[in-house]
PDB file of C-alpha atoms and ligand atoms in Angstrom:
ATOM      1  CA  MET C  26      85.458 105.239  96.383  1.00 67.00           C
ATOM      2  CA  GLY C  27      85.295 101.977  94.456  1.00 62.00           C
ATOM      3  CA  LYS C  28      89.000 101.149  94.445  1.00 61.00           C
ATOM      4  CA  ARG C  29      89.336  97.432  95.118  1.00 61.00           C
ATOM      5  CA  VAL C  30      92.994  96.637  94.600  1.00 56.00           C
ATOM      6  CA  LEU C  31      94.754  98.217  97.540  1.00 64.00           C
ATOM      7  CA  ARG C  32      98.030  96.364  97.664  1.00 69.00           C
ATOM      8  CA  PRO C  33     101.209  98.277  96.797  1.00 76.00           C
ATOM      9  CA  GLY C  34     102.374  96.215  93.828  1.00 76.00           C
ATOM     10  CA  GLY C  35      98.904  95.912  92.275  1.00 81.00           C
ATOM     11  CA  ARG C  36      97.656  92.815  90.515  1.00 86.00           C
ATOM     12  CA  GLU C  37     101.020  92.342  88.812  1.00 89.00           C
ATOM     13  CA  LEU C  38     102.883  91.583  92.041  1.00 92.00           C
ATOM     14  CA  THR C  39      99.926  89.527  93.321  1.00 94.00           C
ATOM     15  CA  ARG C  40     100.180  87.408  90.189  1.00 94.00           C
ATOM     16  CA  ARG C  41     103.897  86.909  90.702  1.00 95.00           C
ATOM     17  CA  MET C  42     103.405  85.961  94.349  1.00 97.00           C
ATOM     18  CA  LEU C  43     100.703  83.450  93.371  1.00 97.00           C
ATOM     19  CA  GLU C  44     102.914  81.986  90.644  1.00 97.00           C
ATOM     20  CA  GLN C  45     105.655  81.427  93.205  1.00 97.00           C
ATOM     21  CA  LEU C  46     103.181  79.960  95.716  1.00 98.00           C
ATOM     22  CA  ASP C  47     102.051  77.578  92.977  1.00 97.00           C
ATOM     23  CA  ILE C  48      98.729  76.649  94.622  1.00 98.00           C
ATOM     24  CA  GLN C  49      97.555  73.164  93.614  1.00 98.00           C
ATOM     25  CA  PRO C  50      94.345  71.154  94.168  1.00 98.00           C
ATOM     26  CA  ARG C  51      96.062  69.329  97.060  1.00 98.00           C
ATOM     27  CA  ASP C  52      96.812  72.547  98.983  1.00 98.00           C
ATOM     28  CA  ALA C  53      95.174  73.723 102.201  1.00 98.00           C
ATOM     29  CA  VAL C  54      95.322  77.509 101.863  1.00 98.00           C
ATOM     30  CA  VAL C  55      94.976  80.174 104.563  1.00 98.00           C
ATOM     31  CA  GLU C  56      94.682  83.839 103.578  1.00 98.00           C
ATOM     32  CA  PHE C  57      95.232  86.585 106.154  1.00 98.00           C
ATOM     33  CA  ALA C  58      93.216  89.809 105.693  1.00 97.00           C
ATOM     34  CA  PRO C  59      91.566  89.113 102.318  1.00 97.00           C
ATOM     35  CA  GLY C  60      89.947  92.576 102.303  1.00 93.00           C
ATOM     36  CA  LEU C  61      87.554  92.712  99.363  1.00 89.00           C
ATOM     37  CA  GLY C  62      88.555  89.270  98.157  1.00 94.00           C
ATOM     38  CA  VAL C  63      90.372  90.150  94.926  1.00 91.00           C
ATOM     39  CA  THR C  64      93.173  87.614  95.528  1.00 95.00           C
ATOM     40  CA  ALA C  65      90.743  85.176  97.170  1.00 97.00           C
ATOM     41  CA  ARG C  66      88.971  84.798  93.827  1.00 96.00           C
ATOM     42  CA  MET C  67      92.247  84.215  91.985  1.00 96.00           C
ATOM     43  CA  THR C  68      93.156  81.532  94.547  1.00 98.00           C
ATOM     44  CA  LEU C  69      89.733  79.869  94.421  1.00 98.00           C
ATOM     45  CA  SER C  70      90.025  79.556  90.648  1.00 97.00           C
ATOM     46  CA  ARG C  71      92.963  77.201  91.318  1.00 96.00           C
ATOM     47  CA  ASN C  72      90.622  74.831  93.218  1.00 97.00           C
ATOM     48  CA  PRO C  73      92.651  74.250  96.387  1.00 98.00           C
ATOM     49  CA  ALA C  74      91.546  71.396  98.680  1.00 98.00           C
ATOM     50  CA  SER C  75      90.518  74.047 101.211  1.00 98.00           C
ATOM     51  CA  TYR C  76      90.551  77.848 101.569  1.00 98.00           C
ATOM     52  CA  THR C  77      90.299  79.594 104.956  1.00 98.00           C
ATOM     53  CA  ALA C  78      90.424  83.367 105.297  1.00 98.00           C
ATOM     54  CA  ILE C  79      90.930  85.342 108.511  1.00 98.00           C
ATOM     55  CA  GLU C  80      89.561  88.877 108.237  1.00 97.00           C
ATOM     56  CA  ARG C  81      88.898  91.230 111.130  1.00 96.00           C
ATOM     57  CA  ASP C  82      86.428  93.512 109.363  1.00 95.00           C
ATOM     58  CA  GLU C  83      82.842  92.288 109.338  1.00 96.00           C
ATOM     59  CA  ALA C  84      81.843  93.941 106.031  1.00 95.00           C
ATOM     60  CA  ALA C  85      84.976  92.689 104.221  1.00 95.00           C
ATOM     61  CA  ALA C  86      84.418  89.167 105.612  1.00 97.00           C
ATOM     62  CA  ALA C  87      80.813  89.214 104.333  1.00 97.00           C
ATOM     63  CA  GLN C  88      82.023  90.198 100.873  1.00 95.00           C
ATOM     64  CA  VAL C  89      84.628  87.388 100.828  1.00 97.00           C
ATOM     65  CA  ARG C  90      81.980  84.877 101.973  1.00 97.00           C
ATOM     66  CA  SER C  91      79.882  85.754  98.939  1.00 97.00           C
ATOM     67  CA  TYR C  92      82.626  84.172  96.765  1.00 96.00           C
ATOM     68  CA  LEU C  93      82.823  80.920  98.747  1.00 97.00           C
ATOM     69  CA  THR C  94      81.180  77.633  97.911  1.00 95.00           C
ATOM     70  CA  GLY C  95      81.116  74.292  99.738  1.00 91.00           C
ATOM     71  CA  PRO C  96      82.214  73.285 103.233  1.00 93.00           C
ATOM     72  CA  ASN C  97      85.970  73.552 102.557  1.00 97.00           C
ATOM     73  CA  GLN C  98      85.849  77.291 101.873  1.00 98.00           C
ATOM     74  CA  ARG C  99      85.510  79.551 104.898  1.00 98.00           C
ATOM     75  CA  CYS C 100      86.084  83.123 106.013  1.00 98.00           C
ATOM     76  CA  HIS C 101      86.389  83.613 109.790  1.00 97.00           C
ATOM     77  CA  LEU C 102      86.098  86.924 111.529  1.00 97.00           C
ATOM     78  CA  GLY C 103      89.321  87.160 113.523  1.00 97.00           C
ATOM     79  CA  ASN C 104      92.852  88.404 113.917  1.00 98.00           C
ATOM     80  CA  ALA C 105      95.805  87.005 111.968  1.00 98.00           C
ATOM     81  CA  GLU C 106      97.897  87.239 115.147  1.00 98.00           C
ATOM     82  CA  ARG C 107      95.782  84.475 116.756  1.00 98.00           C
ATOM     83  CA  THR C 108      93.730  82.633 114.195  1.00 98.00           C
ATOM     84  CA  GLY C 109      92.593  79.764 116.437  1.00 97.00           C
ATOM     85  CA  LEU C 110      93.390  77.364 113.560  1.00 98.00           C
ATOM     86  CA  ASP C 111      95.300  74.131 114.277  1.00 98.00           C
ATOM     87  CA  ASP C 112      99.097  73.796 114.220  1.00 98.00           C
ATOM     88  CA  GLN C 113     100.440  72.582 110.874  1.00 98.00           C
ATOM     89  CA  SER C 114      97.010  72.593 109.260  1.00 98.00           C
ATOM     90  CA  ALA C 115      98.000  74.510 106.094  1.00 98.00           C
ATOM     91  CA  THR C 116     100.346  74.021 103.159  1.00 98.00           C
ATOM     92  CA  VAL C 117     100.069  77.625 101.926  1.00 98.00           C
ATOM     93  CA  VAL C 118      99.566  80.848 103.933  1.00 98.00           C
ATOM     94  CA  TYR C 119      99.610  84.330 102.446  1.00 98.00           C
ATOM     95  CA  GLY C 120      98.591  87.888 103.289  1.00 98.00           C
ATOM     96  CA  GLU C 121      98.900  91.105 101.282  1.00 96.00           C
ATOM     97  CA  ALA C 122      99.096  94.758 102.328  1.00 91.00           C
ATOM     98  CA  MET C 123      98.439  93.809 105.927  1.00 94.00           C
ATOM     99  CA  LEU C 124     101.849  93.609 107.641  1.00 96.00           C
ATOM    100  CA  THR C 125     102.911  97.122 106.589  1.00 92.00           C
ATOM    101  CA  MET C 126     100.129  98.615 108.681  1.00 90.00           C
ATOM    102  CA  GLN C 127     101.125  96.748 111.890  1.00 93.00           C
ATOM    103  CA  GLY C 128     103.651  97.690 114.559  1.00 92.00           C
ATOM    104  CA  ALA C 129     106.873  95.686 115.017  1.00 94.00           C
ATOM    105  CA  GLU C 130     105.419  93.340 117.641  1.00 96.00           C
ATOM    106  CA  GLN C 131     102.252  92.607 115.627  1.00 97.00           C
ATOM    107  CA  LYS C 132     104.308  91.965 112.496  1.00 97.00           C
ATOM    108  CA  ARG C 133     106.366  89.418 114.435  1.00 98.00           C
ATOM    109  CA  LYS C 134     103.254  87.729 115.865  1.00 98.00           C
ATOM    110  CA  ILE C 135     101.547  87.424 112.467  1.00 98.00           C
ATOM    111  CA  VAL C 136     104.641  85.918 110.815  1.00 98.00           C
ATOM    112  CA  ALA C 137     105.013  83.499 113.771  1.00 98.00           C
ATOM    113  CA  GLU C 138     101.339  82.548 113.358  1.00 98.00           C
ATOM    114  CA  ALA C 139     101.917  81.772 109.665  1.00 98.00           C
ATOM    115  CA  PHE C 140     104.867  79.567 110.659  1.00 98.00           C
ATOM    116  CA  ARG C 141     102.780  77.732 113.299  1.00 98.00           C
ATOM    117  CA  LEU C 142      99.965  77.044 110.809  1.00 98.00           C
ATOM    118  CA  LEU C 143     102.222  75.629 108.100  1.00 98.00           C
ATOM    119  CA  LYS C 144     103.294  72.041 107.727  1.00 98.00           C
ATOM    120  CA  PRO C 145     107.022  71.559 107.050  1.00 98.00           C
ATOM    121  CA  GLY C 146     107.593  72.400 103.389  1.00 98.00           C
ATOM    122  CA  GLY C 147     104.629  74.815 103.460  1.00 98.00           C
ATOM    123  CA  ARG C 148     104.908  78.192 101.706  1.00 98.00           C
ATOM    124  CA  TYR C 149     104.210  81.673 103.072  1.00 98.00           C
ATOM    125  CA  GLY C 150     103.642  84.634 100.710  1.00 98.00           C
ATOM    126  CA  ILE C 151     103.623  88.323 101.580  1.00 98.00           C
ATOM    127  CA  HIS C 152     103.154  91.461  99.444  1.00 95.00           C
ATOM    128  CA  GLU C 153     104.074  94.688 101.207  1.00 94.00           C
ATOM    129  CA  LEU C 154     105.693  98.088 101.035  1.00 91.00           C
ATOM    130  CA  GLY C 155     109.457  98.377 101.390  1.00 93.00           C
ATOM    131  CA  PHE C 156     112.068 101.076 101.853  1.00 93.00           C
ATOM    132  CA  THR C 157     114.929 101.174  99.457  1.00 92.00           C
ATOM    133  CA  PRO C 158     117.916 101.204  99.525  1.00 92.00           C
ATOM    134  CA  ASP C 159     118.548  99.019 102.565  1.00 91.00           C
ATOM    135  CA  ASP C 160     120.720 101.661 104.163  1.00 92.00           C
ATOM    136  CA  LEU C 161     118.140 104.462 103.818  1.00 92.00           C
ATOM    137  CA  PRO C 162     118.792 106.483 107.006  1.00 92.00           C
ATOM    138  CA  ARG C 163     116.423 105.764 109.872  1.00 91.00           C
ATOM    139  CA  ASP C 164     115.258 109.388 110.172  1.00 91.00           C
ATOM    140  CA  ILE C 165     114.163 109.454 106.500  1.00 90.00           C
ATOM    141  CA  GLN C 166     112.305 106.153 107.035  1.00 92.00           C
ATOM    142  CA  GLU C 167     110.564 107.603 110.062  1.00 91.00           C
ATOM    143  CA  ASP C 168     109.633 110.809 108.248  1.00 89.00           C
ATOM    144  CA  ILE C 169     108.096 108.860 105.362  1.00 87.00           C
ATOM    145  CA  SER C 170     106.203 106.524 107.745  1.00 89.00           C
ATOM    146  CA  ARG C 171     104.849 109.482 109.680  1.00 88.00           C
ATOM    147  CA  GLU C 172     103.780 111.349 106.562  1.00 85.00           C
ATOM    148  CA  MET C 173     102.148 108.240 105.126  1.00 81.00           C
ATOM    149  CA  SER C 174     100.263 107.447 108.333  1.00 83.00           C
ATOM    150  CA  ARG C 175      98.949 111.002 108.461  1.00 80.00           C
ATOM    151  CA  ASN C 176      97.971 110.896 104.836  1.00 76.00           C
ATOM    152  CA  ILE C 177      96.183 107.552 104.690  1.00 70.00           C
ATOM    153  CA  HIS C 178      94.825 107.656 108.264  1.00 71.00           C
ATOM    154  CA  VAL C 179      96.210 104.229 109.167  1.00 73.00           C
ATOM    155  CA  GLY C 180      99.596 103.457 110.650  1.00 77.00           C
ATOM    156  CA  ALA C 181     102.046 102.673 107.851  1.00 83.00           C
ATOM    157  CA  ARG C 182     105.360 101.148 108.800  1.00 90.00           C
ATOM    158  CA  PRO C 183     107.188  99.759 105.774  1.00 92.00           C
ATOM    159  CA  LEU C 184     110.509  97.961 106.358  1.00 95.00           C
ATOM    160  CA  ALA C 185     113.701  98.045 104.342  1.00 95.00           C
ATOM    161  CA  LEU C 186     113.896  94.947 102.123  1.00 95.00           C
ATOM    162  CA  ARG C 187     116.649  93.563 104.360  1.00 95.00           C
ATOM    163  CA  GLU C 188     114.369  93.978 107.386  1.00 96.00           C
ATOM    164  CA  TRP C 189     111.515  92.105 105.670  1.00 97.00           C
ATOM    165  CA  ARG C 190     113.945  89.269 104.969  1.00 97.00           C
ATOM    166  CA  GLU C 191     115.080  89.302 108.605  1.00 98.00           C
ATOM    167  CA  LEU C 192     111.474  89.272 109.833  1.00 98.00           C
ATOM    168  CA  LEU C 193     110.865  86.080 107.840  1.00 98.00           C
ATOM    169  CA  THR C 194     114.136  84.309 108.598  1.00 98.00           C
ATOM    170  CA  GLY C 195     113.873  85.366 112.272  1.00 98.00           C
ATOM    171  CA  ALA C 196     110.633  83.368 112.500  1.00 98.00           C
ATOM    172  CA  GLY C 197     112.378  80.290 111.039  1.00 98.00           C
ATOM    173  CA  PHE C 198     111.447  80.674 107.346  1.00 98.00           C
ATOM    174  CA  GLN C 199     113.794  80.172 104.409  1.00 98.00           C
ATOM    175  CA  ILE C 200     113.303  82.697 101.630  1.00 98.00           C
ATOM    176  CA  GLN C 201     112.545  81.101  98.295  1.00 98.00           C
ATOM    177  CA  ALA C 202     111.610  84.029  96.037  1.00 97.00           C
ATOM    178  CA  GLU C 203     111.555  87.793  96.077  1.00 96.00           C
ATOM    179  CA  ALA C 204     110.111  90.273  93.561  1.00 95.00           C
ATOM    180  CA  VAL C 205     109.903  94.062  93.490  1.00 92.00           C
ATOM    181  CA  VAL C 206     107.847  96.452  91.377  1.00 87.00           C
ATOM    182  CA  PRO C 207     107.650 100.242  91.618  1.00 81.00           C
ATOM    183  CA  MET C 208     105.038 101.779  93.866  1.00 76.00           C
ATOM    184  CA  HIS C 209     102.406 103.143  91.448  1.00 70.00           C
ATOM    185  CA  LEU C 210      99.249 102.755  93.502  1.00 66.00           C
ATOM    186  CA  LEU C 211      97.352 105.825  92.310  1.00 69.00           C
ATOM    187  CA  GLU C 212      98.869 106.350  88.861  1.00 72.00           C
ATOM    188  CA  PRO C 213      96.403 106.149  85.946  1.00 73.00           C
ATOM    189  CA  ARG C 214      98.165 103.271  84.165  1.00 77.00           C
ATOM    190  CA  ARG C 215      98.214 101.102  87.286  1.00 77.00           C
ATOM    191  CA  LEU C 216      94.625 102.085  88.082  1.00 75.00           C
ATOM    192  CA  ILE C 217      93.405 100.812  84.723  1.00 76.00           C
ATOM    193  CA  ARG C 218      95.532  97.691  84.868  1.00 79.00           C
ATOM    194  CA  ASP C 219      94.319  96.832  88.380  1.00 79.00           C
ATOM    195  CA  GLU C 220      90.674  97.773  88.186  1.00 74.00           C
ATOM    196  CA  GLY C 221      89.838  97.546  84.478  1.00 80.00           C
ATOM    197  CA  TRP C 222      88.614 100.508  82.411  1.00 78.00           C
ATOM    198  CA  LEU C 223      85.107 100.644  83.728  1.00 79.00           C
ATOM    199  CA  SER C 224      85.954 100.446  87.428  1.00 80.00           C
ATOM    200  CA  ALA C 225      88.846 102.879  86.981  1.00 76.00           C
ATOM    201  CA  LEU C 226      86.421 105.364  85.415  1.00 79.00           C
ATOM    202  CA  ARG C 227      83.930 104.796  88.202  1.00 81.00           C
ATOM    203  CA  PHE C 228      86.683 105.456  90.761  1.00 76.00           C
ATOM    204  CA  VAL C 229      87.759 108.673  89.046  1.00 76.00           C
ATOM    205  CA  PHE C 230      84.139 109.779  88.783  1.00 76.00           C
ATOM    206  CA  ASN C 231      83.461 109.069  92.472  1.00 80.00           C
ATOM    207  CA  VAL C 232      86.565 110.981  93.476  1.00 77.00           C
ATOM    208  CA  LEU C 233      85.808 113.963  91.233  1.00 78.00           C
ATOM    209  CA  ARG C 234      82.288 114.219  92.610  1.00 81.00           C
ATOM    210  CA  ARG C 235      83.498 114.575  96.192  1.00 83.00           C
ATOM    211  CA  PRO C 236      85.851 117.496  96.800  1.00 82.00           C
ATOM    212  CA  GLN C 237      87.004 116.124 100.169  1.00 81.00           C
ATOM    213  CA  ALA C 238      87.880 112.728  98.685  1.00 78.00           C
ATOM    214  CA  ARG C 239      89.539 114.396  95.732  1.00 79.00           C
ATOM    215  CA  LYS C 240      91.802 116.351  98.046  1.00 80.00           C
ATOM    216  CA  ARG C 241      92.756 113.182  99.919  1.00 78.00           C
ATOM    217  CA  VAL C 242      93.433 111.076  96.842  1.00 77.00           C
ATOM    218  CA  LEU C 243      95.544 113.797  95.231  1.00 79.00           C
ATOM    219  CA  SER C 244      97.484 114.342  98.415  1.00 79.00           C
ATOM    220  CA  MET C 245      98.164 110.580  98.671  1.00 77.00           C
ATOM    221  CA  ARG C 246      99.392 110.507  95.104  1.00 78.00           C
ATOM    222  CA  ARG C 247     101.606 113.520  95.731  1.00 80.00           C
ATOM    223  CA  MET C 248     103.091 111.751  98.718  1.00 77.00           C
ATOM    224  CA  PHE C 249     103.786 108.521  96.803  1.00 78.00           C
ATOM    225  CA  ARG C 250     105.386 110.554  94.012  1.00 79.00           C
ATOM    226  CA  LYS C 251     107.533 112.524  96.421  1.00 82.00           C
ATOM    227  CA  HIS C 252     108.921 109.364  98.036  1.00 84.00           C
ATOM    228  CA  TYR C 253     108.967 107.328  94.850  1.00 82.00           C
ATOM    229  CA  ARG C 254     112.732 106.709  94.996  1.00 87.00           C
ATOM    230  CA  HIS C 255     112.555 105.356  98.537  1.00 91.00           C
ATOM    231  CA  LEU C 256     109.440 103.203  98.381  1.00 88.00           C
ATOM    232  CA  THR C 257     108.965  99.951  96.531  1.00 90.00           C
ATOM    233  CA  ALA C 258     106.386  97.195  96.453  1.00 91.00           C
ATOM    234  CA  VAL C 259     107.862  93.817  97.358  1.00 94.00           C
ATOM    235  CA  SER C 260     106.679  90.242  97.582  1.00 96.00           C
ATOM    236  CA  PHE C 261     108.411  87.291  99.221  1.00 98.00           C
ATOM    237  CA  VAL C 262     107.668  83.619  99.235  1.00 98.00           C
ATOM    238  CA  ALA C 263     109.286  81.761 102.125  1.00 98.00           C
ATOM    239  CA  VAL C 264     109.229  78.105 103.157  1.00 98.00           C
ATOM    240  CA  ARG C 265     108.894  76.460 106.549  1.00 98.00           C
ATOM    241  CA  PRO C 266     111.770  73.964 106.571  1.00 98.00           C
TER     242      PRO C 266
HETATM  243  C1  LIG P 316      94.756  97.336 102.994  1.00 62.47           C
HETATM  244  S1  LIG P 316      93.614  96.034 103.182  1.00 62.47           S
HETATM  245  C2  LIG P 316      94.409  94.711 102.349  1.00 62.47           C
HETATM  246  C3  LIG P 316      93.371  93.832 101.806  1.00 62.47           C
HETATM  247  C4  LIG P 316      93.805  92.795 100.786  1.00 62.47           C
HETATM  248  N1  LIG P 316      94.763  91.851 101.317  1.00 62.47           N
HETATM  249  C5  LIG P 316      94.355  93.475  99.553  1.00 62.47           C
HETATM  250  O1  LIG P 316      95.545  93.369  99.330  1.00 62.47           O
HETATM  251  O2  LIG P 316      93.586  94.104  98.816  1.00 62.47           O
HETATM  252  C6  LIG P 316      93.659  95.679 104.840  1.00 62.47           C
HETATM  253  C7  LIG P 316      92.663  94.606 105.266  1.00 62.47           C
HETATM  254  O3  LIG P 316      93.330  93.855 106.233  1.00 62.47           O
HETATM  255  C8  LIG P 316      92.457  93.563 107.308  1.00 62.47           C
HETATM  256  N2  LIG P 316      93.344  93.338 108.465  1.00 62.47           N
HETATM  257  C9  LIG P 316      94.313  94.158 108.898  1.00 62.47           C
HETATM  258  N3  LIG P 316      94.967  93.622 109.941  1.00 62.47           N
HETATM  259  C10 LIG P 316      94.402  92.413 110.171  1.00 62.47           C
HETATM  260  C11 LIG P 316      94.648  91.390 111.123  1.00 62.47           C
HETATM  261  N4  LIG P 316      95.606  91.495 112.043  1.00 62.47           N
HETATM  262  N5  LIG P 316      93.898  90.275 111.063  1.00 62.47           N
HETATM  263  C12 LIG P 316      92.918  90.150 110.145  1.00 62.47           C
HETATM  264  N6  LIG P 316      92.635  91.094 109.223  1.00 62.47           N
HETATM  265  C13 LIG P 316      93.364  92.222 109.233  1.00 62.47           C
HETATM  266  C14 LIG P 316      91.566  94.772 107.399  1.00 62.47           C
HETATM  267  O4  LIG P 316      90.345  94.472 108.049  1.00 62.47           O
HETATM  268  C15 LIG P 316      91.384  95.130 105.922  1.00 62.47           C
HETATM  269  O5  LIG P 316      90.270  94.449 105.372  1.00 62.47           O
END
């Protein structure tokens, strides 16, 4: 439909995650699941020593490749669970809106892969969807996950903020920074801020033109509004000691 920024905290939380990651020209950066490459372009503008993306969708990978220049910028078709990259070959790893959609075992494997790729002192950034408060009863969490998965047609399994922290520390990371912003994915203000006026208009136009899409987008927004109090966008930056 023309919506390009699909992460829960929008560009704002991406910006905060990147600020905390503090990518420098000496950094070797790995991005998991770059999607349409919105963050990839922000990272590339910081001129890291190298940039390697791992994306499992052919069309998305082709789009990311169109932004790359020179031999030190690559996008491989592959799975973040097993990237095939060398141990301790990166100083920064990050991935947005990609852990929430995985099951518990895959989440654990992807975080372990980030740890394996990083040199000691390396930073790992994530930007995902969280349940709040931490003690939100399990059955409410499961209801929301089920409703979301049905609604967006992909598995959605957010974790309570405490569980995200435990996922990272369980893999050996030390948490350095944490930021939360409300979940406003399909609200007009966020839409304009994330996509810009012109693209936001194009998105609205595309959706209005297609009754089926319109029904889906409105039902997604209804769902996010209904669970607003219990869902939050969160980013963490953690360090491999
Ligand atoms: C919701 S999008 C997030 C894209 C981007 N990070 C963003 O925030 O806009 C999900 C993307 O993650 C990719 N993806 C999901 N799981 C992956 C995995 N295990 N390894 C590599 N790519 C994955 C999908 O192909 C898709 O392009």
